[in-house]
Structures are given as structure tokens and as C-alpha cells.
Short mmCIF file of C-alpha atoms and ligand atoms in Angstrom, two decimals:
data_model
loop_
_atom_site.label_atom_id
_atom_site.label_comp_id
_atom_site.label_asym_id
_atom_site.label_seq_id
_atom_site.Cartn_x
_atom_site.Cartn_y
_atom_site.Cartn_z
CA MET A 12 131.24 210.94 -110.80
CA SER A 13 132.67 214.53 -111.37
CA LYS A 14 130.12 217.87 -110.56
CA ARG A 15 129.83 218.61 -114.32
CA GLY A 16 129.28 214.31 -115.19
CA ILE A 17 126.76 215.11 -112.16
CA ARG A 18 125.01 218.25 -113.80
CA ARG A 19 125.10 216.40 -117.68
CA PHE A 20 123.01 213.71 -116.42
CA ILE A 21 120.67 215.87 -114.39
CA ILE A 22 120.74 218.06 -117.96
CA LEU A 23 120.26 214.57 -120.20
CA ALA A 24 117.33 213.12 -117.97
CA ALA A 25 115.00 216.06 -117.82
CA LEU A 26 116.04 216.68 -121.86
CA ALA A 27 115.41 213.20 -122.15
CA THR A 28 111.37 213.29 -119.60
CA LEU A 29 111.01 216.05 -121.16
CA PHE A 30 111.68 214.18 -124.48
CA LEU A 31 108.86 211.79 -123.04
CA ALA A 32 106.49 214.42 -122.22
CA VAL A 33 106.55 215.15 -126.07
CA SER A 34 106.16 212.32 -127.02
CA THR A 35 103.40 211.02 -124.66
CA ALA A 36 101.94 214.31 -125.36
CA VAL A 37 101.70 213.28 -128.86
CA HIS A 38 100.52 210.12 -129.99
CA ALA A 39 97.76 210.70 -126.95
CA GLU A 40 95.04 208.45 -127.59
CA ASP A 41 91.44 210.62 -128.62
CA THR A 42 89.82 211.86 -125.83
CA THR A 43 86.44 212.43 -125.76
CA GLY A 44 84.11 214.08 -122.81
CA ASP A 45 81.23 215.78 -122.99
CA LEU A 46 80.67 219.97 -121.90
CA THR A 47 77.01 219.71 -121.10
CA GLU A 48 74.81 217.69 -121.75
CA THR A 49 74.54 218.69 -125.64
CA ILE A 50 77.74 219.88 -125.79
CA SER A 51 80.86 217.48 -126.15
CA TYR A 52 84.46 217.39 -127.26
CA THR A 53 87.48 215.37 -129.17
CA LEU A 54 90.91 216.16 -128.47
CA ASP A 55 91.78 213.91 -131.61
CA ASP A 56 96.12 213.33 -130.88
CA SER A 57 96.87 215.96 -133.57
CA GLY A 58 95.21 218.30 -131.03
CA ASN A 59 92.48 218.63 -133.36
CA LEU A 60 89.52 219.82 -130.30
CA THR A 61 86.70 219.89 -132.05
CA ILE A 62 83.62 220.31 -129.86
CA GLN A 63 79.51 220.55 -131.10
CA GLY A 64 76.54 220.68 -130.31
CA THR A 65 73.94 222.97 -129.34
CA GLY A 66 73.91 225.78 -126.81
CA GLU A 67 76.64 227.10 -125.08
CA ILE A 68 79.93 226.58 -123.91
CA PRO A 69 79.87 227.64 -120.03
CA ASP A 70 81.78 229.63 -118.00
CA TYR A 71 84.51 228.09 -116.31
CA ALA A 72 86.67 229.76 -113.26
CA GLN A 73 90.09 231.43 -113.55
CA TYR A 74 91.90 229.57 -111.15
CA ALA A 75 92.49 225.79 -111.56
CA HIS A 76 92.13 224.48 -107.56
CA TYR A 77 88.43 226.88 -107.65
CA THR A 78 84.60 223.83 -107.91
CA ASN A 79 82.26 225.21 -108.65
CA PRO A 80 82.12 225.85 -111.24
CA GLY A 81 85.97 224.97 -111.96
CA PRO A 82 88.72 224.79 -114.28
CA SER A 83 87.64 224.12 -118.50
CA PRO A 84 89.15 220.90 -119.61
CA PHE A 85 91.69 223.45 -121.90
CA ARG A 86 92.45 225.78 -119.88
CA GLU A 87 96.68 225.50 -119.62
CA ASN A 88 96.60 222.74 -122.06
CA SER A 89 99.44 222.74 -124.51
CA ALA A 90 98.67 219.38 -126.50
CA VAL A 91 95.61 222.00 -127.76
CA LYS A 92 96.43 223.54 -130.99
CA SER A 93 93.47 224.40 -133.14
CA VAL A 94 89.68 224.42 -132.25
CA THR A 95 86.81 224.11 -134.47
CA ILE A 96 83.72 225.22 -133.65
CA GLY A 97 80.46 223.17 -134.67
CA GLU A 98 77.46 225.22 -135.60
CA GLY A 99 74.92 225.25 -132.70
CA ILE A 100 76.96 226.26 -130.71
CA THR A 101 76.16 230.30 -129.31
CA ARG A 102 77.56 231.28 -127.26
CA VAL A 103 81.97 230.54 -125.97
CA GLY A 104 82.18 230.17 -121.88
CA ALA A 105 84.59 232.46 -119.75
CA HIS A 106 87.78 231.22 -119.85
CA ALA A 107 87.37 228.09 -121.41
CA PHE A 108 90.98 228.42 -124.11
CA TYR A 109 92.68 229.55 -121.10
CA ASN A 110 95.81 230.30 -121.94
CA CYS A 111 96.13 227.42 -124.54
CA ASP A 112 99.63 227.96 -125.08
CA ASN A 113 99.99 226.32 -128.00
CA LEU A 114 96.66 226.76 -130.57
CA ARG A 115 97.28 227.93 -134.05
CA THR A 116 93.87 228.04 -135.33
CA VAL A 117 90.27 228.59 -134.07
CA SER A 118 87.75 228.01 -136.31
CA LEU A 119 83.94 229.65 -134.74
CA CYS A 120 79.91 228.59 -135.92
CA LYS A 121 78.02 230.66 -137.42
CA GLY A 122 75.38 231.00 -135.29
CA LEU A 123 78.74 232.19 -132.52
CA LYS A 124 76.45 234.49 -130.87
CA SER A 125 79.26 235.95 -127.89
CA ILE A 126 82.57 235.13 -126.65
CA GLY A 127 82.90 235.08 -122.27
CA ILE A 128 85.08 236.89 -120.14
CA TYR A 129 89.18 235.48 -121.19
CA GLY A 130 87.74 233.16 -123.75
CA PHE A 131 90.72 232.99 -125.17
CA TYR A 132 93.41 234.22 -122.60
CA SER A 133 96.86 234.55 -123.61
CA CYS A 134 96.56 232.06 -126.17
CA ASP A 135 100.39 232.36 -127.50
CA THR A 136 100.66 231.20 -130.96
CA LEU A 137 97.14 232.14 -131.53
CA GLU A 138 98.07 234.17 -135.49
CA THR A 139 94.95 235.22 -135.96
CA ILE A 140 90.77 234.64 -135.89
CA ASN A 141 87.80 235.25 -137.86
CA PHE A 142 85.38 235.92 -136.00
CA PRO A 143 82.26 234.63 -137.95
CA ALA A 144 78.88 237.37 -139.26
CA GLY A 145 76.65 237.22 -136.61
CA LEU A 146 78.75 237.47 -133.11
CA GLU A 147 77.17 240.34 -130.22
CA GLU A 148 79.52 240.03 -127.98
CA ILE A 149 83.48 240.01 -126.90
CA GLY A 150 84.24 239.47 -122.60
CA TYR A 151 86.55 241.97 -121.60
CA ASP A 152 89.78 240.10 -120.96
CA ALA A 153 88.74 237.33 -124.05
CA PHE A 154 92.04 237.38 -126.00
CA GLU A 155 94.55 239.74 -123.52
CA GLY A 156 98.49 238.66 -124.21
CA CYS A 157 97.26 236.64 -127.12
CA LYS A 158 101.50 237.82 -128.82
CA ALA A 159 101.07 236.31 -131.75
CA LEU A 160 97.32 237.76 -132.24
CA SER A 161 98.21 240.01 -135.73
CA SER A 162 94.75 239.35 -137.36
CA ALA A 163 91.04 239.88 -136.48
CA ALA A 164 88.31 241.64 -137.62
CA LEU A 165 85.59 242.55 -136.59
CA PRO A 166 82.48 242.15 -138.10
CA ASN A 167 79.72 244.25 -138.69
CA GLY A 168 76.97 244.19 -136.50
CA LEU A 169 79.21 243.55 -133.42
CA LYS A 170 77.64 244.87 -130.35
CA THR A 171 80.52 245.41 -127.10
CA ILE A 172 84.33 244.67 -127.08
CA GLY A 173 84.66 245.14 -122.92
CA SER A 174 87.64 245.53 -121.78
CA GLY A 175 90.82 244.52 -122.38
CA ALA A 176 89.68 242.26 -124.99
CA PHE A 177 92.98 242.58 -127.01
CA CYS A 178 94.67 244.09 -125.07
CA GLU A 179 99.04 243.07 -125.65
CA CYS A 180 98.11 241.74 -129.05
CA ALA A 181 100.42 241.90 -132.27
CA LEU A 182 96.81 243.63 -134.06
CA LYS A 183 98.40 246.01 -137.24
CA GLN A 184 95.44 247.23 -137.29
CA ILE A 185 91.92 247.14 -136.43
CA VAL A 186 88.79 248.21 -137.79
CA ILE A 187 86.33 248.78 -135.07
CA PRO A 188 81.96 248.59 -136.46
CA ASP A 189 79.89 251.07 -137.05
CA SER A 190 77.52 248.55 -135.06
CA VAL A 191 79.57 248.89 -131.29
CA ARG A 192 76.76 250.02 -129.19
CA GLU A 193 79.63 250.15 -125.86
CA LEU A 194 83.64 250.11 -126.66
CA MET A 195 85.29 249.03 -123.39
CA GLU A 196 87.96 250.54 -121.37
CA TYR A 197 91.68 249.48 -122.49
CA ALA A 198 89.83 246.98 -125.42
CA PHE A 199 93.32 247.87 -127.52
CA GLU A 200 95.56 248.84 -124.65
CA ALA A 201 99.45 247.44 -125.50
CA CYS A 202 98.88 246.99 -128.68
CA ASN A 203 102.20 247.63 -129.59
CA GLN A 204 101.52 246.62 -133.11
CA LEU A 205 99.04 248.77 -133.58
CA LYS A 206 99.90 251.28 -136.57
CA THR A 207 96.09 252.53 -137.77
CA ALA A 208 92.69 252.25 -135.92
CA LYS A 209 89.18 253.55 -137.20
CA LEU A 210 86.77 254.28 -134.63
CA PRO A 211 82.06 253.64 -135.15
CA ARG A 212 81.36 256.67 -136.26
CA GLY A 213 78.13 257.39 -134.16
CA LEU A 214 80.97 257.44 -131.32
CA LYS A 215 79.96 259.83 -128.17
CA GLU A 216 83.60 258.71 -126.50
CA ILE A 217 86.68 257.58 -126.43
CA PRO A 218 87.03 255.37 -124.13
CA ASP A 219 90.07 255.76 -120.90
CA GLY A 220 92.92 254.11 -122.05
CA LEU A 221 91.45 252.62 -125.28
CA PHE A 222 94.72 252.97 -126.79
CA SER A 223 97.71 253.86 -124.34
CA ARG A 224 100.55 252.06 -124.87
CA CYS A 225 99.65 252.10 -128.61
CA GLU A 226 102.70 253.20 -129.90
CA LYS A 227 103.26 252.59 -133.21
CA LEU A 228 100.14 254.29 -133.45
CA LYS A 229 100.38 256.59 -136.07
CA THR A 230 97.24 258.52 -137.12
CA ILE A 231 93.77 258.50 -134.95
CA SER A 232 90.30 260.35 -136.42
CA ILE A 233 87.64 260.79 -133.69
CA PRO A 234 84.70 260.22 -134.69
CA GLU A 235 82.81 263.80 -135.05
CA HIS A 236 80.23 263.26 -132.85
CA VAL A 237 82.91 262.74 -129.50
CA GLU A 238 81.64 264.28 -126.93
CA THR A 239 84.58 263.38 -124.89
CA ILE A 240 88.19 261.57 -124.68
CA GLY A 241 89.05 259.63 -121.24
CA PRO A 242 91.38 259.95 -119.36
CA GLU A 243 94.65 257.43 -120.69
CA ALA A 244 93.01 258.00 -123.39
CA PHE A 245 96.37 257.61 -126.06
CA VAL A 246 98.99 257.89 -123.18
CA GLN A 247 102.12 256.86 -124.52
CA CYS A 248 101.10 256.59 -128.39
CA SER A 249 104.96 257.50 -129.21
CA ASP A 250 104.72 257.26 -132.63
CA LEU A 251 101.80 259.97 -132.78
CA LYS A 252 101.72 262.64 -134.84
CA SER A 253 98.66 264.59 -134.80
CA VAL A 254 94.94 264.78 -133.56
CA THR A 255 92.38 266.50 -134.03
CA MET A 256 89.29 267.29 -132.32
CA PRO A 257 85.68 267.73 -133.01
CA ALA A 258 83.97 270.60 -133.21
CA GLY A 259 81.50 269.33 -130.27
CA LEU A 260 84.55 268.02 -127.64
CA LYS A 261 83.40 268.65 -123.56
CA LYS A 262 86.31 267.37 -121.77
CA ILE A 263 89.71 265.50 -122.50
CA GLY A 264 90.61 262.59 -120.00
CA GLU A 265 93.67 263.04 -117.95
CA SER A 266 97.23 262.20 -118.82
CA ALA A 267 94.46 261.04 -121.85
CA PHE A 268 97.38 262.70 -124.56
CA ALA A 269 100.67 262.30 -122.80
CA ALA A 270 103.77 260.42 -122.75
CA CYS A 271 102.53 261.32 -126.84
CA ILE A 272 106.23 262.25 -127.94
CA SER A 273 105.61 262.94 -131.29
CA LEU A 274 103.28 264.39 -130.74
CA GLU A 275 103.34 267.82 -132.73
CA ALA A 276 99.70 269.17 -134.08
CA VAL A 277 96.68 269.82 -132.62
CA THR A 278 93.64 271.33 -133.99
CA PHE A 279 90.75 272.00 -131.81
CA GLN A 280 87.31 273.28 -133.60
CA GLY A 281 83.96 274.69 -131.91
CA ASN A 282 84.64 275.98 -127.94
CA ALA A 283 87.07 274.80 -125.94
CA PRO A 284 86.37 271.24 -123.55
CA GLU A 285 87.74 270.32 -120.16
CA ILE A 286 90.82 270.14 -120.06
CA GLY A 287 92.42 266.64 -116.99
CA PRO A 288 95.55 267.39 -115.96
CA SER A 289 98.49 265.84 -117.74
CA ALA A 290 96.58 265.31 -120.95
CA PHE A 291 99.79 266.77 -122.62
CA MET A 292 102.12 265.56 -120.23
CA LEU A 293 106.45 265.09 -121.58
CA ASP A 294 104.65 266.42 -125.06
CA THR A 295 105.68 269.74 -127.33
CA LEU A 296 103.31 270.07 -129.83
CA THR A 297 101.47 273.36 -130.46
CA ALA A 298 97.96 273.40 -130.06
CA TYR A 299 95.91 275.73 -132.24
CA TYR A 300 92.14 277.10 -131.80
CA PRO A 301 89.95 278.85 -133.74
CA GLN A 302 90.64 282.62 -131.87
CA ARG A 303 87.38 284.67 -132.27
CA ASN A 304 85.51 281.76 -130.07
CA THR A 305 85.61 283.36 -126.93
CA THR A 306 85.85 280.73 -124.80
CA TRP A 307 89.64 279.78 -125.75
CA LYS A 308 90.95 282.94 -123.35
CA GLY A 309 92.85 283.05 -119.87
CA ASP A 310 93.83 279.40 -118.33
CA VAL A 311 92.48 278.20 -121.03
CA ILE A 312 95.50 278.95 -123.40
CA ASP A 313 98.27 279.66 -120.22
CA THR A 314 98.74 276.33 -119.51
CA GLY A 315 100.11 272.96 -121.22
CA TYR A 316 98.73 270.17 -119.04
CA GLY A 317 102.55 269.00 -117.72
CA GLY A 318 103.19 269.81 -121.38
CA ARG A 319 105.34 272.16 -123.63
CA VAL A 320 102.20 273.24 -125.06
CA LYS A 321 102.19 276.30 -127.35
CA TRP A 322 99.28 278.00 -128.45
CA VAL A 323 97.88 279.45 -131.78
CA GLY A 324 95.15 280.59 -132.63
CA VAL A 325 94.21 280.40 -135.70
CA CYS A 326 91.16 281.28 -138.54
CA SER A 327 88.36 279.10 -138.52
CA HIS A 328 87.81 279.97 -141.79
CA ALA A 329 83.82 280.97 -142.34
CA ALA A 330 82.65 281.44 -146.21
CA GLY A 331 81.98 284.52 -147.99
CA ALA A 332 79.99 284.42 -151.49
CA ALA A 333 80.70 282.06 -153.46
CA VAL A 334 82.50 283.23 -156.52
CA THR A 335 82.78 283.02 -160.56
CA GLU A 336 86.74 282.93 -162.23
CA ASN A 337 88.58 281.24 -165.04
CA ARG A 338 85.35 281.58 -166.83
CA LYS A 339 86.41 279.84 -170.75
CA GLU A 340 83.65 280.47 -173.30
CA ALA A 341 82.67 277.65 -174.91
CA THR A 342 82.88 277.45 -179.15
CA VAL A 343 81.36 275.31 -181.49
CA PHE A 344 84.20 273.71 -181.18
CA ALA A 345 84.87 272.82 -177.46
CA ALA A 346 83.36 273.32 -174.08
CA GLY A 347 84.04 275.99 -171.43
CA SER A 348 84.50 275.40 -167.38
CA TYR A 349 84.33 278.22 -165.34
CA GLN A 350 84.93 277.74 -161.54
CA THR A 351 82.76 278.64 -158.80
CA VAL A 352 85.41 279.85 -155.70
CA THR A 353 85.33 280.08 -152.39
CA TYR A 354 86.88 282.71 -150.33
CA CYS A 355 87.13 282.63 -146.58
CA ARG A 356 84.82 285.74 -145.18
CA TYR A 357 87.56 286.94 -142.43
CA CYS A 358 91.45 286.11 -143.92
CA LYS A 359 90.27 285.25 -147.26
CA LYS A 360 91.79 281.76 -147.61
CA GLU A 361 90.74 279.84 -150.25
CA LEU A 362 88.03 277.33 -149.23
CA SER A 363 86.56 275.30 -151.90
CA ARG A 364 87.31 275.87 -155.62
CA ARG A 365 84.63 273.93 -158.52
CA THR A 366 84.92 273.51 -161.67
CA VAL A 367 82.05 273.27 -163.89
CA SER A 368 81.75 272.56 -166.97
CA ILE A 369 79.82 274.79 -170.49
CA ALA A 370 78.76 272.70 -173.31
CA LYS A 371 80.44 272.80 -176.88
CA LEU A 372 77.96 274.77 -178.56
CA ARG A 373 75.49 273.76 -181.31
CA PRO A 374 76.01 275.85 -185.02
CA THR A 375 73.54 278.92 -186.52
CA ILE A 376 73.03 280.74 -188.30
CA LYS A 377 70.82 283.66 -190.29
CA LEU A 378 71.24 284.60 -193.95
CA SER A 379 70.00 288.53 -194.38
CA ALA A 380 67.16 286.51 -197.53
CA GLN A 381 66.26 282.91 -198.39
CA LYS A 382 64.70 283.15 -201.35
CA LYS A 383 65.33 286.04 -203.97
CA LYS A 384 64.62 287.09 -207.19
CA LEU A 385 66.85 289.33 -209.77
CA LYS A 386 66.77 290.47 -212.83
CA THR A 387 69.74 289.04 -214.75
CA GLY A 388 73.07 291.78 -214.32
CA LYS A 389 71.93 292.67 -210.70
CA THR A 390 73.95 291.51 -207.88
CA TYR A 391 73.31 291.03 -204.61
CA LYS A 392 75.45 290.85 -201.08
CA LEU A 393 74.09 287.55 -199.07
CA LYS A 394 74.44 288.56 -195.57
CA VAL A 395 75.44 285.87 -192.70
CA SER A 396 75.09 286.96 -188.98
CA GLY A 397 74.04 284.65 -185.79
CA LEU A 398 77.02 282.76 -186.01
CA ALA A 399 77.73 280.47 -182.28
CA ARG A 400 81.11 281.54 -180.50
CA GLY A 401 83.75 280.51 -182.65
CA ASP A 402 82.21 279.29 -186.34
CA SER A 403 83.24 282.11 -188.82
CA VAL A 404 82.68 280.77 -192.99
CA LYS A 405 83.83 278.57 -194.59
CA SER A 406 82.62 278.84 -198.38
CA PHE A 407 79.70 279.62 -200.59
CA LYS A 408 78.86 277.88 -203.32
CA SER A 409 76.56 279.05 -206.26
CA SER A 410 74.37 274.96 -207.90
CA LYS A 411 74.57 276.73 -211.30
CA LYS A 412 76.68 279.06 -212.01
CA SER A 413 75.42 280.38 -215.87
CA VAL A 414 72.90 281.13 -213.26
CA ALA A 415 74.48 283.48 -210.64
CA SER A 416 78.21 283.40 -209.56
CA VAL A 417 79.09 284.36 -205.45
CA SER A 418 81.94 285.39 -205.08
CA LYS A 419 84.14 284.41 -201.25
CA LYS A 420 82.22 287.48 -199.38
CA GLY A 421 79.36 286.06 -200.41
CA LYS A 422 78.21 288.14 -203.17
CA ILE A 423 75.94 287.19 -206.49
CA LYS A 424 75.33 287.67 -209.49
CA ALA A 425 72.60 287.17 -211.96
CA LEU A 426 74.02 285.38 -214.77
CA LYS A 427 71.15 284.29 -216.80
CA LYS A 428 67.34 283.22 -216.33
CA GLY A 429 66.93 280.58 -214.53
CA LYS A 430 67.33 278.74 -211.07
CA ALA A 431 70.92 278.85 -208.80
CA VAL A 432 70.78 277.40 -205.50
CA ILE A 433 73.45 279.34 -202.79
CA THR A 434 75.01 277.75 -200.67
CA VAL A 435 76.87 278.76 -197.11
CA THR A 436 78.95 276.14 -195.03
CA LEU A 437 80.24 277.28 -192.04
CA ASN A 438 83.98 275.47 -190.55
CA SER A 439 81.15 274.30 -188.16
CA GLY A 440 79.66 271.26 -191.01
CA LYS A 441 76.67 274.17 -191.01
CA THR A 442 75.53 274.86 -194.73
CA ALA A 443 72.31 276.61 -195.32
CA LYS A 444 70.70 277.81 -198.77
CA CYS A 445 69.29 280.96 -200.45
CA LYS A 446 67.79 280.47 -203.37
CA ILE A 447 67.97 282.07 -206.72
CA THR A 448 66.19 283.11 -209.24
CA VAL A 449 66.27 284.81 -212.30
CA LYS A 450 63.68 287.33 -214.74
ZN1 ZN B 520 89.60 282.71 -142.15
#
């Protein structure tokens, strides 16, 4: 056999072995076993792993050669394609599904409280996970390196997200529920598909490296109670364009926004925080600060913190007294409105404008007399007053023109003995009557 022939033979042999290995896996018998006295599992020949029982799946060792505890039976098990964890199980133990690199679907039971450290570490083909309501804890590195994991809705009630929990995942967006009390460092590091993230409303500290190297993160709203932004929190978020700091911010850690090469504007409010070295390293941005606040002076705004920072003092705006503008009175035909406006008492910038409507007016009318006695041949001018805005007289009419006539302007003429009623009609539709007795 020639050298080339030998090589070809070796390759074919390798392929045949691979084929055998694959077909062996596919046609394997169901595998069953116990994880604890109360938890058992079945892995069928299609790769569906079902875990049933009550209690906690134990914590397993990170390394295959460890003995007490030893590694999970599912560790690096390519035969596992789906995992169903049945009701009654309260915890996925540490390293339980460590690097199951064919795992595609995971169904977690309700009642599950906790996912241990490295629980699903580096499950490369896992694309989505639905966490049950009631889950309280996701351990550190639990989903680290799940490179296809693009969707994970975190349940309300979740309390802890361990460090590195979703590091290097393909998450496109993440909403961290307000219930989370412990948000640990680097939890979403290098999620390089992440475009939007929402932080818990009551958060006080953005932990170290939380979104470091999230290169597609476009916007971030920093919750109003945040006092500290940890070191490297947003390092290398190269798509991030602008950030507004909350008024109570006290500290920005070292390299917090380093290498955010798209960062154009950082807006500060309140007192000057302590800004760590290299906080804006490699950045070119404009930083806006409240110019009347005296904590912003000297060294604070003389440095770029590692980047090229142009400091611009801006008015921090305080509302002056409200004024009324654009008043349009209501009429009997249409509602009116006005606007309540506030302007900054320093720079006069308009800060708020609110339109208030005025209800359409009710028609009103008053006649100079409601009844009148006249002698034949006499006249009387019926005067109309008290009309609401927009209204006017449409007509005067006599119920008996032979007794009393009335002109277009309300001049009544007594013609012969008898009674007549003069009706005044307004354009709004309202009417009023005057009874005439001619003697
Ligand atoms: Zn102002």
C-alpha cells in the first residue's frame, strides 16, 4: 500500500469507528439508575433523560477523576439530548449536566428552587431554557459557556444569580427581575449577542464585570438607586452609545467603562462620584455634569480617566413657578383648553407642558321680562342678556301674531286684546319665553 493509500485507510477506519460509536449510542438499551435513595433516572435510546423522585439531585464533582463526591453520571454525556426533571425535585446539583454537549431541551419542574454551580456548564447546543416560577437561585457558572443559549426568561421571585452564571451565552436580551437580591459579578460577561438588559429597580450596586465584553449592548438604564458601579462592569461594551448616571451615584470602579469605543455621552447628575482610574480608558466622549454643583471642580473634571473626555457643565434645571399659556376659552359650541408650563428658573428651558381642557359651556339666557302687560298699540323692546360665550339670538317668534308681533330685534307690538307668548331661541338651541297680555 502506498503512503497515500495507508493514510486513506486510516481515515476510513477512523470514520468507521466513529460510525460504530454513533450507532452504538443510538441503539443503546435504556439506561436506568438511582441518583439518591429517592431519585431515579431513565435515559432512553433516543437520548431522553427523565429524572423522577423527591428531594435534591446531589452535588457532583467538577472533575471526572474525583471520587467523593464523584462526577455526575451525565457529565460530558453526548447521548443526553433532552432532560426532564419531574415534580418533587427541588434542586439540580452542582455539575449535574456539566458539558452535555448534545443537550437541546430542558424541562424543569415547578417546585424547583435551585440550580447548583456549573449545573449546565458548557451545554453547547442548549438554545432556550424556561425557568419555573418559584426558582430562587441560579448558582455560579450554572450556564457558563452555553454558547447557543439565546433565550432565558428569569422568573419573578428569583433571588440569586451567581457569578458568571450566564457568562459566554448567546442571550439577546435579559430582564433581571426586581426580586433579585444577590446579583453576582461577571454574571453576564461576554454575552456577545446581548442588546438590551434590564436591571432590578432597587439595585444599589452594579457588580464587577456584570456586562463586561457584551459587545452588542446598545443601551443600559442604570436604576435610580445605584450608588456603585463595580470595576469592569461595562468594560469593552463596544456598542454602548450613552449612559445616564443616577443622581445618588457615589463610585465608579476601575475600568468600569474602559474600551467602550462607541460611548459618546455620559451624563452625570447630583454630586461628583469617586471615579476610578481607567474608568473611561480608550474612550472618546463628552461628559455632562451639573455646573452649579460645587462638587464638580478641580481634579474631578480635569482628567479623562484614561480616555479623552470633554467635560461640559450643564444646567441641572430646576422648575420655576408654573405659568398658563395658549388659553382658548370654551364656548357653548366647543370645549376650550390651556397649557400649564414650567421653565427652568436658571436657563429658562421648557421643562414640562401640560394641556388642560375646559368643558364646553352650558347655554344661559336672561330676558328683561318674563311677562308683560301692554295696551293695544304700545310696543316693548324685549332685551336678551346673560348669554354664555359664543352664543347669540337666532330668532324671536310670537305664538299669536294677531295679538302681538315681534321683530327680528325683539321689538314687540301689541295689536289687539288677547294673549301671546314670545319665544326667544338662541343659536345653541336654548329658548326662553315671555308671556304678553294685551289689554
Ligand atoms: Zn436650566
